[in-house]
PDB file of C-alpha atoms in Angstrom:
ATOM      1  CA  GLN G   1      -8.306   0.362  29.730  1.00  0.00           C
ATOM      2  CA  LYS G   2     -10.320   3.541  29.465  1.00  0.00           C
ATOM      3  CA  GLU G   3     -14.064   3.184  29.390  1.00  0.00           C
ATOM      4  CA  VAL G   4     -14.367   5.032  26.078  1.00  0.00           C
ATOM      5  CA  GLU G   5     -11.489   5.348  23.578  1.00  0.00           C
ATOM      6  CA  GLN G   6     -11.296   7.662  20.622  1.00  0.00           C
ATOM      7  CA  ASP G   7      -8.446   8.515  18.264  1.00  0.00           C
ATOM      8  CA  PRO G   8      -7.540  12.139  19.074  1.00  0.00           C
ATOM      9  CA  GLY G   9      -6.378  12.904  15.550  1.00  0.00           C
ATOM     10  CA  PRO G  10      -5.879  15.426  14.186  1.00  0.00           C
ATOM     11  CA  LEU G  11      -7.538  14.108  11.068  1.00  0.00           C
ATOM     12  CA  SER G  12      -7.168  16.167   7.871  1.00  0.00           C
ATOM     13  CA  VAL G  13      -9.246  15.459   4.767  1.00  0.00           C
ATOM     14  CA  PRO G  14      -9.951  17.334   1.545  1.00  0.00           C
ATOM     15  CA  GLU G  15     -13.333  18.958   0.999  1.00  0.00           C
ATOM     16  CA  GLY G  16     -15.876  16.477  -0.336  1.00  0.00           C
ATOM     17  CA  ALA G  17     -14.287  13.446   1.305  1.00  0.00           C
ATOM     18  CA  ILE G  18     -16.184  10.890   3.350  1.00  0.00           C
ATOM     19  CA  VAL G  19     -15.067  11.044   6.963  1.00  0.00           C
ATOM     20  CA  SER G  20     -15.253   8.175   9.408  1.00  0.00           C
ATOM     21  CA  LEU G  21     -14.931   8.872  13.131  1.00  0.00           C
ATOM     22  CA  ASN G  22     -14.936   6.035  15.622  1.00  0.00           C
ATOM     23  CA  CYS G  23     -15.117   5.164  19.299  1.00  0.00           C
ATOM     24  CA  THR G  24     -14.679   1.918  21.159  1.00  0.00           C
ATOM     25  CA  TYR G  25     -15.990   1.215  24.615  1.00  0.00           C
ATOM     26  CA  SER G  26     -15.696  -1.430  27.265  1.00  0.00           C
ATOM     27  CA  ASN G  27     -19.063  -1.395  29.059  1.00  0.00           C
ATOM     28  CA  SER G  28     -21.451  -3.654  27.192  1.00  0.00           C
ATOM     29  CA  ALA G  29     -24.389  -2.257  29.191  1.00  0.00           C
ATOM     30  CA  PHE G  30     -24.317   1.131  27.406  1.00  0.00           C
ATOM     31  CA  GLN G  31     -27.600   1.857  25.666  1.00  0.00           C
ATOM     32  CA  TYR G  32     -27.407   5.528  24.633  1.00  0.00           C
ATOM     33  CA  PHE G  33     -24.796   6.654  22.183  1.00  0.00           C
ATOM     34  CA  MET G  34     -24.207  10.312  21.268  1.00  0.00           C
ATOM     35  CA  TRP G  35     -22.021  12.357  18.982  1.00  0.00           C
ATOM     36  CA  TYR G  36     -21.268  15.988  19.775  1.00  0.00           C
ATOM     37  CA  ARG G  37     -19.548  18.574  17.629  1.00  0.00           C
ATOM     38  CA  GLN G  38     -17.392  21.189  19.353  1.00  0.00           C
ATOM     39  CA  TYR G  39     -16.121  24.168  17.453  1.00  0.00           C
ATOM     40  CA  SER G  40     -13.025  25.957  18.730  1.00  0.00           C
ATOM     41  CA  ARG G  41     -13.783  28.107  21.822  1.00  0.00           C
ATOM     42  CA  LYS G  42     -17.372  26.833  21.967  1.00  0.00           C
ATOM     43  CA  GLY G  43     -19.241  24.251  24.043  1.00  0.00           C
ATOM     44  CA  PRO G  44     -20.200  20.880  22.547  1.00  0.00           C
ATOM     45  CA  GLU G  45     -23.486  20.635  20.669  1.00  0.00           C
ATOM     46  CA  LEU G  46     -25.404  17.419  20.128  1.00  0.00           C
ATOM     47  CA  LEU G  47     -25.217  16.108  16.563  1.00  0.00           C
ATOM     48  CA  MET G  48     -26.990  12.785  16.888  1.00  0.00           C
ATOM     49  CA  TYR G  49     -27.971  10.209  19.411  1.00  0.00           C
ATOM     50  CA  THR G  50     -28.851   6.542  18.971  1.00  0.00           C
ATOM     51  CA  TYR G  51     -30.630   4.262  21.378  1.00  0.00           C
ATOM     52  CA  SER G  52     -29.314   0.678  21.382  1.00  0.00           C
ATOM     53  CA  SER G  53     -28.062  -0.677  18.026  1.00  0.00           C
ATOM     54  CA  GLY G  54     -28.441   0.287  14.444  1.00  0.00           C
ATOM     55  CA  ASN G  55     -27.981   3.229  12.170  1.00  0.00           C
ATOM     56  CA  LYS G  56     -29.357   6.730  12.189  1.00  0.00           C
ATOM     57  CA  GLU G  57     -29.083   9.210   9.359  1.00  0.00           C
ATOM     58  CA  ASP G  58     -29.491  13.002   9.438  1.00  0.00           C
ATOM     59  CA  GLY G  59     -28.556  14.792   6.253  1.00  0.00           C
ATOM     60  CA  ARG G  60     -24.844  14.244   5.563  1.00  0.00           C
ATOM     61  CA  PHE G  61     -24.321  12.526   8.923  1.00  0.00           C
ATOM     62  CA  THR G  62     -24.816   8.836   9.724  1.00  0.00           C
ATOM     63  CA  ALA G  63     -24.301   7.258  13.142  1.00  0.00           C
ATOM     64  CA  GLN G  64     -23.755   3.529  13.480  1.00  0.00           C
ATOM     65  CA  VAL G  65     -23.687   1.417  16.630  1.00  0.00           C
ATOM     66  CA  ASP G  66     -22.268  -2.119  16.680  1.00  0.00           C
ATOM     67  CA  LYS G  67     -22.918  -3.349  20.181  1.00  0.00           C
ATOM     68  CA  SER G  68     -21.429  -6.789  19.480  1.00  0.00           C
ATOM     69  CA  SER G  69     -18.087  -5.156  18.750  1.00  0.00           C
ATOM     70  CA  LYS G  70     -18.556  -2.304  21.219  1.00  0.00           C
ATOM     71  CA  TYR G  71     -17.852   0.147  18.450  1.00  0.00           C
ATOM     72  CA  ILE G  72     -19.625   3.259  17.244  1.00  0.00           C
ATOM     73  CA  SER G  73     -19.037   5.362  14.191  1.00  0.00           C
ATOM     74  CA  LEU G  74     -19.978   8.734  12.741  1.00  0.00           C
ATOM     75  CA  PHE G  75     -19.784   9.143   8.974  1.00  0.00           C
ATOM     76  CA  ILE G  76     -19.786  12.552   7.344  1.00  0.00           C
ATOM     77  CA  ARG G  77     -20.509  12.588   3.615  1.00  0.00           C
ATOM     78  CA  ASP G  78     -19.425  15.376   1.282  1.00  0.00           C
ATOM     79  CA  SER G  79     -17.415  16.972   4.098  1.00  0.00           C
ATOM     80  CA  GLN G  80     -17.241  20.760   4.163  1.00  0.00           C
ATOM     81  CA  PRO G  81     -14.701  23.165   5.723  1.00  0.00           C
ATOM     82  CA  SER G  82     -17.521  24.115   8.165  1.00  0.00           C
ATOM     83  CA  ASP G  83     -17.306  20.545   9.525  1.00  0.00           C
ATOM     84  CA  SER G  84     -13.851  21.339  10.917  1.00  0.00           C
ATOM     85  CA  ALA G  85     -14.276  20.818  14.643  1.00  0.00           C
ATOM     86  CA  THR G  86     -13.637  18.364  17.415  1.00  0.00           C
ATOM     87  CA  TYR G  87     -16.080  15.461  17.526  1.00  0.00           C
ATOM     88  CA  LEU G  88     -16.867  13.868  20.867  1.00  0.00           C
ATOM     89  CA  CYS G  89     -18.569  10.553  21.364  1.00  0.00           C
ATOM     90  CA  ALA G  90     -20.487   9.889  24.565  1.00  0.00           C
ATOM     91  CA  MET G  91     -22.471   6.988  25.882  1.00  0.00           C
ATOM     92  CA  GLY G  92     -24.591   5.997  28.871  1.00  0.00           C
ATOM     93  CA  LEU G  93     -26.419   3.220  30.549  1.00  0.00           C
ATOM     94  CA  ASP G  94     -29.538   5.379  30.672  1.00  0.00           C
ATOM     95  CA  ASN G  95     -30.673   8.807  29.546  1.00  0.00           C
ATOM     96  CA  TYR G  96     -29.502  10.598  32.642  1.00  0.00           C
ATOM     97  CA  GLY G  97     -26.772  13.070  31.751  1.00  0.00           C
ATOM     98  CA  GLN G  98     -24.896  12.537  34.959  1.00  0.00           C
ATOM     99  CA  ASN G  99     -24.168   8.978  33.862  1.00  0.00           C
ATOM    100  CA  PHE G 100     -22.760   9.785  30.455  1.00  0.00           C
ATOM    101  CA  VAL G 101     -19.150   8.881  29.674  1.00  0.00           C
ATOM    102  CA  PHE G 102     -17.382  11.043  27.110  1.00  0.00           C
ATOM    103  CA  GLY G 103     -14.540  10.208  24.763  1.00  0.00           C
ATOM    104  CA  PRO G 104     -11.614  12.622  24.483  1.00  0.00           C
ATOM    105  CA  GLY G 105     -12.607  13.824  21.019  1.00  0.00           C
ATOM    106  CA  THR G 106     -11.194  13.660  17.511  1.00  0.00           C
ATOM    107  CA  ARG G 107     -10.042  16.913  15.903  1.00  0.00           C
ATOM    108  CA  LEU G 108     -11.115  17.092  12.253  1.00  0.00           C
ATOM    109  CA  SER G 109      -9.882  19.547   9.663  1.00  0.00           C
ATOM    110  CA  VAL G 110     -11.576  19.674   6.260  1.00  0.00           C
ATOM    111  CA  LEU G 111      -9.314  21.495   3.792  1.00  0.00           C
ATOM    112  CA  PRO G 112     -10.859  23.535   0.976  1.00  0.00           C
TER     113      PRO G 112
ATOM    114  CA  ASP E   1     -33.293  29.678  21.003  1.00  0.00           C
ATOM    115  CA  VAL E   2     -31.997  27.709  23.953  1.00  0.00           C
ATOM    116  CA  LYS E   3     -29.177  29.268  25.837  1.00  0.00           C
ATOM    117  CA  VAL E   4     -26.625  28.379  28.512  1.00  0.00           C
ATOM    118  CA  THR E   5     -24.348  31.241  29.436  1.00  0.00           C
ATOM    119  CA  GLN E   6     -21.208  31.275  31.540  1.00  0.00           C
ATOM    120  CA  SER E   7     -20.008  34.365  33.319  1.00  0.00           C
ATOM    121  CA  SER E   8     -16.479  34.439  31.961  1.00  0.00           C
ATOM    122  CA  ARG E   9     -14.793  33.051  28.838  1.00  0.00           C
ATOM    123  CA  TYR E  10     -11.300  33.391  30.288  1.00  0.00           C
ATOM    124  CA  LEU E  11     -10.099  33.674  33.878  1.00  0.00           C
ATOM    125  CA  VAL E  12      -6.632  33.885  35.383  1.00  0.00           C
ATOM    126  CA  LYS E  13      -6.331  33.334  39.121  1.00  0.00           C
ATOM    127  CA  ARG E  14      -3.551  32.772  41.578  1.00  0.00           C
ATOM    128  CA  THR E  15      -2.988  29.655  43.711  1.00  0.00           C
ATOM    129  CA  GLY E  16      -5.058  29.783  46.876  1.00  0.00           C
ATOM    130  CA  GLU E  17      -7.668  32.206  45.565  1.00  0.00           C
ATOM    131  CA  LYS E  18     -11.357  31.427  45.856  1.00  0.00           C
ATOM    132  CA  VAL E  19     -12.898  31.231  42.403  1.00  0.00           C
ATOM    133  CA  PHE E  20     -16.557  31.445  41.384  1.00  0.00           C
ATOM    134  CA  LEU E  21     -17.783  30.234  37.999  1.00  0.00           C
ATOM    135  CA  GLU E  22     -21.371  31.095  37.211  1.00  0.00           C
ATOM    136  CA  CYS E  23     -23.770  29.402  34.809  1.00  0.00           C
ATOM    137  CA  VAL E  24     -27.251  30.537  33.802  1.00  0.00           C
ATOM    138  CA  GLN E  25     -29.774  28.760  31.608  1.00  0.00           C
ATOM    139  CA  ASP E  26     -32.990  30.188  30.261  1.00  0.00           C
ATOM    140  CA  MET E  27     -34.768  26.967  29.371  1.00  0.00           C
ATOM    141  CA  ASP E  28     -36.398  26.156  32.740  1.00  0.00           C
ATOM    142  CA  HIS E  29     -34.320  22.965  32.897  1.00  0.00           C
ATOM    143  CA  GLU E  30     -34.319  20.944  36.085  1.00  0.00           C
ATOM    144  CA  ASN E  31     -30.865  19.467  35.673  1.00  0.00           C
ATOM    145  CA  MET E  32     -27.579  21.344  35.574  1.00  0.00           C
ATOM    146  CA  PHE E  33     -24.061  20.018  35.338  1.00  0.00           C
ATOM    147  CA  TRP E  34     -20.475  21.148  35.705  1.00  0.00           C
ATOM    148  CA  TYR E  35     -17.727  19.390  33.713  1.00  0.00           C
ATOM    149  CA  ARG E  36     -14.072  19.985  33.187  1.00  0.00           C
ATOM    150  CA  GLN E  37     -12.471  19.242  29.848  1.00  0.00           C
ATOM    151  CA  ASP E  38      -8.797  18.387  29.585  1.00  0.00           C
ATOM    152  CA  PRO E  39      -6.853  17.219  26.488  1.00  0.00           C
ATOM    153  CA  GLY E  40      -6.917  13.457  26.096  1.00  0.00           C
ATOM    154  CA  LEU E  41      -9.347  12.958  28.959  1.00  0.00           C
ATOM    155  CA  GLY E  42     -12.722  13.991  27.623  1.00  0.00           C
ATOM    156  CA  LEU E  43     -15.389  15.669  29.722  1.00  0.00           C
ATOM    157  CA  ARG E  44     -15.394  14.675  33.369  1.00  0.00           C
ATOM    158  CA  LEU E  45     -18.372  15.404  35.595  1.00  0.00           C
ATOM    159  CA  ILE E  46     -17.602  17.451  38.728  1.00  0.00           C
ATOM    160  CA  TYR E  47     -21.072  18.026  40.172  1.00  0.00           C
ATOM    161  CA  PHE E  48     -24.664  18.017  39.024  1.00  0.00           C
ATOM    162  CA  SER E  49     -27.970  19.300  40.399  1.00  0.00           C
ATOM    163  CA  TYR E  50     -31.428  17.975  39.673  1.00  0.00           C
ATOM    164  CA  ASP E  51     -33.356  20.658  41.501  1.00  0.00           C
ATOM    165  CA  VAL E  52     -32.928  23.888  43.400  1.00  0.00           C
ATOM    166  CA  LYS E  53     -30.684  23.424  46.458  1.00  0.00           C
ATOM    167  CA  MET E  54     -29.992  19.800  45.466  1.00  0.00           C
ATOM    168  CA  LYS E  55     -26.543  18.685  44.450  1.00  0.00           C
ATOM    169  CA  GLU E  56     -24.780  15.381  43.760  1.00  0.00           C
ATOM    170  CA  LYS E  57     -21.070  14.639  43.399  1.00  0.00           C
ATOM    171  CA  GLY E  58     -19.839  13.533  40.031  1.00  0.00           C
ATOM    172  CA  ASP E  59     -16.634  11.704  39.228  1.00  0.00           C
ATOM    173  CA  ILE E  60     -14.119  14.333  40.371  1.00  0.00           C
ATOM    174  CA  PRO E  61     -15.649  16.561  43.067  1.00  0.00           C
ATOM    175  CA  GLU E  62     -12.514  16.991  45.164  1.00  0.00           C
ATOM    176  CA  GLY E  63     -11.507  20.633  45.507  1.00  0.00           C
ATOM    177  CA  TYR E  64     -14.866  21.914  44.236  1.00  0.00           C
ATOM    178  CA  SER E  65     -18.225  22.857  45.649  1.00  0.00           C
ATOM    179  CA  VAL E  66     -21.440  24.074  44.027  1.00  0.00           C
ATOM    180  CA  SER E  67     -24.453  26.177  44.791  1.00  0.00           C
ATOM    181  CA  ARG E  68     -27.910  26.213  43.239  1.00  0.00           C
ATOM    182  CA  GLU E  69     -30.105  28.772  44.928  1.00  0.00           C
ATOM    183  CA  LYS E  70     -32.284  29.449  41.865  1.00  0.00           C
ATOM    184  CA  LYS E  71     -33.433  27.047  39.158  1.00  0.00           C
ATOM    185  CA  GLU E  72     -31.686  28.921  36.389  1.00  0.00           C
ATOM    186  CA  ARG E  73     -28.305  29.409  38.075  1.00  0.00           C
ATOM    187  CA  PHE E  74     -25.613  26.896  39.024  1.00  0.00           C
ATOM    188  CA  SER E  75     -22.353  28.075  40.491  1.00  0.00           C
ATOM    189  CA  LEU E  76     -19.056  26.195  40.718  1.00  0.00           C
ATOM    190  CA  ILE E  77     -16.734  27.206  43.552  1.00  0.00           C
ATOM    191  CA  LEU E  78     -13.063  26.483  43.832  1.00  0.00           C
ATOM    192  CA  GLU E  79     -12.416  27.037  47.533  1.00  0.00           C
ATOM    193  CA  SER E  80      -8.643  27.349  47.157  1.00  0.00           C
ATOM    194  CA  ALA E  81      -7.516  27.210  43.527  1.00  0.00           C
ATOM    195  CA  SER E  82      -4.549  25.043  42.661  1.00  0.00           C
ATOM    196  CA  THR E  83      -2.544  24.736  39.453  1.00  0.00           C
ATOM    197  CA  ASN E  84      -3.985  21.319  38.700  1.00  0.00           C
ATOM    198  CA  GLN E  85      -7.395  22.985  38.403  1.00  0.00           C
ATOM    199  CA  THR E  86      -6.244  24.819  35.272  1.00  0.00           C
ATOM    200  CA  SER E  87      -8.761  23.571  32.724  1.00  0.00           C
ATOM    201  CA  MET E  88     -11.750  24.338  30.524  1.00  0.00           C
ATOM    202  CA  TYR E  89     -14.967  24.315  32.582  1.00  0.00           C
ATOM    203  CA  LEU E  90     -18.232  23.561  30.842  1.00  0.00           C
ATOM    204  CA  CYS E  91     -21.727  23.988  32.240  1.00  0.00           C
ATOM    205  CA  ALA E  92     -24.704  22.099  30.803  1.00  0.00           C
ATOM    206  CA  SER E  93     -28.420  21.769  31.444  1.00  0.00           C
ATOM    207  CA  SER E  94     -31.147  19.331  30.529  1.00  0.00           C
ATOM    208  CA  LEU E  95     -34.771  18.489  31.178  1.00  0.00           C
ATOM    209  CA  THR E  96     -36.026  15.493  33.109  1.00  0.00           C
ATOM    210  CA  GLY E  97     -38.436  13.307  31.226  1.00  0.00           C
ATOM    211  CA  ASP E  98     -39.053  10.100  29.340  1.00  0.00           C
ATOM    212  CA  GLY E  99     -36.809   9.368  26.420  1.00  0.00           C
ATOM    213  CA  TYR E 100     -33.568  11.098  25.620  1.00  0.00           C
ATOM    214  CA  ASN E 101     -32.945  14.435  27.360  1.00  0.00           C
ATOM    215  CA  GLU E 102     -30.447  16.468  25.432  1.00  0.00           C
ATOM    216  CA  GLN E 103     -27.741  18.297  27.334  1.00  0.00           C
ATOM    217  CA  PHE E 104     -27.178  21.868  26.241  1.00  0.00           C
ATOM    218  CA  PHE E 105     -23.725  23.227  26.886  1.00  0.00           C
ATOM    219  CA  GLY E 106     -22.441  26.697  27.593  1.00  0.00           C
ATOM    220  CA  PRO E 107     -19.425  28.128  25.724  1.00  0.00           C
ATOM    221  CA  GLY E 108     -17.014  27.224  28.510  1.00  0.00           C
ATOM    222  CA  THR E 109     -14.661  29.112  30.861  1.00  0.00           C
ATOM    223  CA  ARG E 110     -10.988  28.613  30.377  1.00  0.00           C
ATOM    224  CA  LEU E 111      -9.440  28.928  33.803  1.00  0.00           C
ATOM    225  CA  THR E 112      -5.703  29.328  34.338  1.00  0.00           C
ATOM    226  CA  VAL E 113      -4.345  29.044  37.897  1.00  0.00           C
ATOM    227  CA  LEU E 114      -0.860  30.492  38.324  1.00  0.00           C
TER     228      LEU E 114
END
């Protein structure tokens, strides 16, 4: 079993839809949970991070962590064509980047 | 505006060649990282450095070496390129401090080894 699993997609949705992206993980000791967005031919950029459990909201984006189920989610409300990208989840035991484990990414297309 | 730049966007090399990938950051970050990104596998850490002249192996260091002679520059070296090193290479940097230290990524170098 991989340490972090993520559905690779591709996921296609119409503009305005609510998008749900998910990752599951096996290491119950993870404390830091991140979502990155990666546009084609670009490097990943941090969207949100959460420490421990709970929800975090930033504009149209909401990150949820369910440590009991070892499951994290990213919700995108009112999705836009500009949200079309690959979304990577990442997690770590601590806040040291060298210890982060990345998921393979989900490719999202938002159709106008 | 924070910036991590990588010397080449695309590179094509032949098996056995020595390959240098350069990364420069302008944020005075202590930490720098080299990852490779392959479909279905996510980002895998090759090497990282937490200070000038310091380096630590990541998860997949075999076939690679690194150099950090200046704080802003971190080089990845493929001593003898092989076809299984065809990949997207990403450089990142971050600060060291309390709380969460965001990693900033460069645009990547897509390396093809023939």
